[in-house]
């Protein structure tokens, strides 16, 4: 699967700079375009959440609409400034589709349906790690993983200058990890180094790292295999992140929520640990 359309969803009060940087560092080697979608609730959605707190009159609706317009204008100006700073064309230039450029769209409504539809006509959705102070970030990650059907990249604290320097794949043979590999072959082709790590758990013999390395070789990708000696449970996530740190991985790739989200929330799990603690970008699929 080619990765040509990278989606960066954003909203009022959200700074997308780190995600734009990540999109650019993927976009240039992949000849992909960066689509920035500004998603803001319409007056009806804002008022629904404020029912009984403010009068629902024309002045209130006007104030909400004006606030959204101002936020959108500020966000677009910030994107244009980023494009100028990074040497990225704003809007299509000369009709060339093999160049990296940024586009801007404004959408009104709830995050989930907007991001679902926009993500399904994109190849990769780039989101922030969930931040309780900004509910949009958690809603965006959940929607990207569970509703879009495309790979999701979560950007954490740092964005390595070369995202494709060393991609580390956490492999367990799950359906989720299999989907991710199938949807990311183009990206793995561009990586300078690929490592497949497999945690030695009670299901270790069901899927070996060497098998995936053999499959990747058929696609022209030479990958190293590594085994992590660790027990089952949340400690697997910590072991994977520690291995990524030791190997100076620039990106981690794993299937997300192999177990149910309820189980991971109650008992902990690999995905939950990685989402909460990963410093480098994480490529995921469910």
XYZ file of C-alpha atoms in Angstrom:
286
model
C 0.000 0.000 0.000
C 1.414 3.378 -1.025
C 1.337 6.141 1.580
C 0.606 9.257 -0.474
C -2.040 11.079 1.602
C -1.111 11.933 5.198
C -3.915 13.371 7.328
C -3.188 15.726 10.232
C -6.457 16.480 12.069
C -6.475 19.506 14.343
C -8.917 21.617 16.319
C -9.191 24.923 18.181
C -6.491 25.197 20.847
C -4.423 22.310 19.450
C -0.847 22.880 18.266
C -0.143 20.473 15.369
C 3.514 21.486 14.891
C 5.060 18.199 16.072
C 2.677 16.219 13.904
C 3.368 18.440 10.927
C 7.086 17.855 11.459
C 6.470 14.093 11.564
C 4.301 14.274 8.433
C 7.002 16.192 6.573
C 9.751 13.767 7.589
C 7.624 10.944 6.182
C 6.150 12.920 3.320
C 9.353 13.859 1.563
C 10.808 10.341 1.149
C 7.352 8.927 0.366
C 6.384 11.814 -1.993
C 3.224 12.247 0.060
C 0.999 15.259 0.510
C -0.021 16.562 3.932
C -3.705 17.255 4.415
C -4.519 19.375 7.461
C -8.164 19.198 8.534
C -9.382 21.759 11.058
C -12.305 20.208 12.930
C -14.478 22.430 15.091
C -17.887 21.799 16.619
C -20.778 23.755 15.150
C -22.872 26.047 17.355
C -25.472 23.311 17.884
C -22.815 20.967 19.308
C -21.355 23.653 21.565
C -24.789 24.658 22.845
C -25.766 21.048 23.455
C -22.843 20.752 25.859
C -23.741 24.042 27.550
C -27.482 23.486 27.872
C -28.855 25.453 30.795
C -25.627 27.371 31.322
C -26.014 30.099 28.697
C -29.007 31.543 26.841
C -29.510 29.948 23.426
C -30.131 33.109 21.439
C -28.821 34.599 18.203
C -26.101 36.574 19.993
C -24.715 33.380 21.563
C -24.690 31.520 18.250
C -22.980 34.479 16.558
C -20.319 34.580 19.273
C -19.634 30.864 18.882
C -19.391 31.130 15.090
C -17.091 34.138 15.366
C -14.847 32.303 17.821
C -14.578 29.307 15.467
C -13.771 31.556 12.494
C -11.060 33.331 14.461
C -9.559 30.022 15.662
C -9.573 28.655 12.118
C -7.929 31.804 10.751
C -5.207 31.641 13.417
C -4.603 27.937 12.753
C -4.380 28.443 8.994
C -1.969 31.365 9.462
C 0.184 29.165 11.687
C 0.175 26.434 9.017
C 1.192 28.920 6.323
C 4.028 30.152 8.550
C 5.156 26.547 9.128
C 5.084 25.882 5.371
C 7.182 28.982 4.693
C 9.670 28.006 7.393
C 10.009 24.425 6.141
C 9.923 25.178 2.425
C 6.646 23.324 1.845
C 4.208 24.535 -0.798
C 0.797 25.549 0.557
C -1.756 24.067 -1.805
C -1.081 22.093 -4.974
C 1.702 23.580 -7.057
C 1.616 23.045 -10.811
C -0.616 19.984 -10.455
C 2.305 17.701 -9.565
C 1.280 14.783 -7.369
C 4.826 13.510 -6.749
C 5.741 16.535 -4.614
C 5.131 17.144 -0.924
C 2.744 20.008 -0.276
C 0.196 20.930 2.403
C -3.527 21.521 1.979
C -6.074 22.993 4.383
C -9.740 22.121 4.945
C -12.230 23.292 7.556
C -14.892 20.897 8.823
C -17.754 21.544 11.226
C -19.237 18.935 13.519
C -18.270 16.229 15.982
C -14.755 14.786 15.799
C -15.715 11.137 15.354
C -17.764 11.269 12.122
C -15.578 13.998 10.600
C -12.312 12.156 11.233
C -13.780 8.808 10.206
C -14.746 10.066 6.759
C -11.589 12.149 6.233
C -9.361 9.304 7.424
C -10.912 6.743 5.110
C -9.772 8.745 2.088
C -6.258 9.099 3.496
C -3.416 6.601 3.844
C -2.200 7.509 7.328
C -3.675 9.529 10.200
C -1.209 11.374 12.430
C -2.438 12.155 15.950
C -1.052 13.326 19.265
C -0.675 11.205 22.372
C -3.897 11.689 24.389
C -3.734 14.647 26.748
C -6.492 14.938 29.399
C -6.276 18.725 29.122
C -7.320 18.494 25.453
C -10.182 15.979 24.951
C -9.779 16.241 21.170
C -6.492 14.305 21.358
C -8.037 11.239 22.984
C -11.073 11.299 20.723
C -8.851 11.615 17.657
C -6.689 8.611 18.627
C -9.706 6.430 19.429
C -11.445 7.335 16.171
C -8.329 6.854 14.070
C -7.692 3.406 15.551
C -11.206 1.999 15.773
C -13.221 3.685 13.011
C -10.966 4.702 10.126
C -9.391 1.432 8.984
C -6.059 3.049 8.078
C -2.752 3.034 9.977
C -2.412 5.606 12.739
C 0.781 7.311 13.846
C 0.784 8.654 17.393
C 3.384 11.354 18.027
C 4.795 11.491 21.547
C 7.318 13.795 23.159
C 9.969 13.736 20.444
C 10.027 13.536 16.659
C 13.369 12.111 15.442
C 14.879 14.033 12.563
C 14.928 10.847 10.448
C 11.764 8.932 11.265
C 12.785 6.113 8.936
C 16.266 5.614 10.338
C 15.321 2.562 12.434
C 11.790 1.168 12.475
C 11.201 -1.409 15.211
C 8.249 -3.763 14.735
C 6.665 -5.404 17.793
C 5.436 -8.693 16.323
C 3.034 -11.168 17.930
C 1.321 -12.636 14.874
C -1.992 -10.981 15.733
C -4.557 -9.865 13.174
C -3.897 -6.251 14.182
C -0.129 -6.543 13.660
C -0.706 -8.343 10.346
C -2.922 -5.524 9.093
C -0.307 -2.982 10.083
C 2.469 -4.779 8.191
C 0.326 -5.093 5.071
C -0.553 -1.401 5.148
C 3.003 -0.239 5.854
C 5.163 -2.087 3.319
C 5.934 1.133 1.423
C 7.072 2.850 4.595
C 9.225 -0.133 5.625
C 10.862 -0.078 2.175
C 12.133 3.423 2.916
C 13.518 2.557 6.366
C 17.299 2.427 6.673
C 16.980 -0.359 9.235
C 14.131 -2.632 10.348
C 14.103 -4.797 13.464
C 11.399 -7.287 14.387
C 11.105 -7.896 18.129
C 9.056 -10.723 19.585
C 8.334 -11.075 23.285
C 8.757 -14.587 24.688
C 5.298 -15.057 26.225
C 3.095 -18.134 26.649
C 2.076 -17.827 22.958
C 5.618 -17.374 21.727
C 5.684 -20.445 19.456
C 2.583 -19.388 17.524
C 4.381 -16.670 15.552
C 8.129 -16.177 15.297
C 10.007 -13.018 14.414
C 12.047 -15.009 11.887
C 8.856 -15.825 9.959
C 8.019 -12.168 9.550
C 11.602 -11.383 8.553
C 11.325 -14.046 5.854
C 8.086 -12.535 4.594
C 9.564 -9.036 4.508
C 12.567 -10.306 2.519
C 10.177 -11.354 -0.261
C 9.223 -7.673 -0.418
C 12.834 -6.521 -0.596
C 13.067 -5.526 3.083
C 15.963 -6.940 5.084
C 14.989 -7.085 8.759
C 16.800 -8.290 11.872
C 15.044 -10.513 14.427
C 15.270 -10.087 18.198
C 13.622 -11.959 21.061
C 12.611 -10.359 24.353
C 12.652 -12.648 27.390
C 9.752 -11.278 29.388
C 6.610 -12.612 31.040
C 3.104 -11.973 29.746
C 1.115 -8.886 30.775
C 1.786 -5.153 30.968
C 5.533 -5.777 31.413
C 5.689 -6.630 27.694
C 4.971 -3.025 26.808
C 7.737 -1.784 29.090
C 10.172 -4.339 27.622
C 9.337 -3.268 24.067
C 9.893 0.407 24.855
C 13.153 -0.393 26.642
C 14.347 -2.356 23.603
C 13.365 0.535 21.343
C 15.453 2.829 23.530
C 18.472 0.524 23.510
C 18.279 0.192 19.730
C 17.831 3.936 19.130
C 14.621 3.187 17.247
C 13.186 6.199 15.460
C 9.709 4.660 15.248
C 7.839 1.765 16.860
C 5.211 -0.217 14.938
C 2.685 -2.518 16.633
C -0.825 -3.882 16.306
C -3.072 -1.960 18.706
C -5.403 -3.483 21.292
C -4.930 -7.151 20.499
C -6.985 -7.709 23.655
C -10.217 -5.816 24.202
C -9.972 -2.220 25.340
C -11.992 -3.061 28.469
C -9.482 -5.743 29.452
C -6.560 -3.396 28.830
C -8.217 -0.622 30.814
C -8.928 -2.874 33.784
C -5.813 -5.060 33.770
C -3.328 -3.031 31.779
C -1.821 -4.156 28.498
C 0.853 -3.610 25.900
C -1.008 -0.962 23.871
C -2.086 1.003 26.905
C 1.460 1.054 28.290
C 2.937 2.106 24.949
C 0.359 4.859 24.434
C 1.016 6.252 27.897
C 4.810 6.019 27.899
C 6.250 6.020 24.354
C 8.501 8.981 23.618
C 9.048 8.207 19.924
C 6.301 8.070 17.274
C 4.253 4.859 17.283
C 2.680 3.402 14.149
C -0.455 1.389 14.985
C -3.395 -0.406 13.415
C -6.360 -2.184 14.963
